[in-house]
Amino acid sequence: MRNIRIVDMTMRQSGKSANFSLSFREKIELVKHLDKLGVSVIEVSPITNPKIDRLLIKSISSAVKESIVAVSVGIQEENIAVAWGALEEARHPRLQVVSPVSAVQMEYLAGKKPAAMLETIQKMIESCAALCSDVELIADDATRADPAFLYEAIRIAIGAGAKTVTLCDTAGTMMPDQFGAFVQAAYENVPELREINLGVACSNELSMADSCAIAAIRCGAAEIKCAAYCVNSVSLANMAKIISAKGSYFDAACTIRYTQLHRIMEQIAWMCRTDRSATSPFDNGVQDNGNLNLTVHDDLSAVMKAVEKLGYDLSEEDGAKVLEAVRRVAERKESVGAKELDAIVASAAMQVPPTFRLDTYVINTGNTINATAHMKLIKAGTVLEGISVGDGPIDAALLAIEQIVGHHYELDDFQVQAVTEGREAMGESIVKLRSNGKLFSGRGISTDIVGASIHAYISALNKIAYEESMT
């Protein structure tokens, strides 16, 4: 029985459509779900900002244990080094060369004639293959390409070292029997395809994507590009169900863990459907730091590895400060967990001169009115004001600060906990903001938990402002 690789392209679709977008943290959580589900290949977002995307790819590579992690380099040679620099630590890395092959797309999207495009494909595949053993050519808009040109492009890619070639019905206008015949013709005209993996990607313009994918499998395709949260593409859930129920009919199976399918699909759909960032500073609700546990015997390398697992990128100087603090805490309570380490990083690492200082704040809230916040911050001697309405006092306060700053930073995590007991108990808040892919945390302590949250947010904000002033 043939094994059909299920390729998830949910993250690659994120941001392309107004339907959904994913925060940095949600992308990490998404790949963990897909890896646990048994997806063969996980495609990450294309490279648009090298600095941010490098950190994202590196984080994903660390989080994924079983699946192949695939990164598109387009047809830009400068993307290869950026992608591979972050991807090389993945257990199963793949570089993807995405090339238009129809006359219209070559001319208007890439600005290349057919001969130049063939040369580019060969050069890109060879450069990728020199670094990575798993290289894929994605032939975009393949169903509208000149057949002779398409077959030549496939031959060149295979000769240059491609291990997978994916043919895309970008227009989504083919019926299942037409698409099956298209795949069969590719095999007949390029016999070399039988020595590698042939993949397909189908647009769902006519609501035929799932059927076209099955037709392609019956004609020999070995990889299907799907999406867990489907936007005009093959549905991962539907494909898994069809193969599970009728795979023996067309001699095919896949590695999807069907018993976990419904639960994980619901979790992914919740992340993709929830549009929190448009109305709130809170971007996501996922948090999974695993079983992080440090003791007094751990050295700097172990502490830095744990800090990196939480998402921080600290200098050696800050790492030494965190190690010292970890050992002090571990001497009293034997071990340090993820929450304690977050608090230590927030209070010990990257202490900077404050750019913003809290002047005053007024919060109005109740069960019959929307929460409002009036914030005053001082920057370089100037008082800056912000007024906002939010879903609760903390939400309103943070939105007012965003209004003053004039920028929305991704709120990666928000923690509140009591540090003392009794009527005058002190509350501690940890706020983690992400800027340009890098994580910054702040810590606030107060008898007023709203005040603790404001101080924590401003502390993290000051670290970002200092970092930006130094670049």
PDB file of C-alpha atoms in Angstrom, residues 61 103 220:
ATOM      1  CA  SER A  61      12.396  23.774  13.699  1.00  0.00           C
ATOM      2  CA  ALA A 103       3.237  32.239 -19.587  1.00  0.00           C
ATOM      3  CA  GLY A 220       0.149   8.075  -8.872  1.00  0.00           C
TER       4      GLY A 220
END
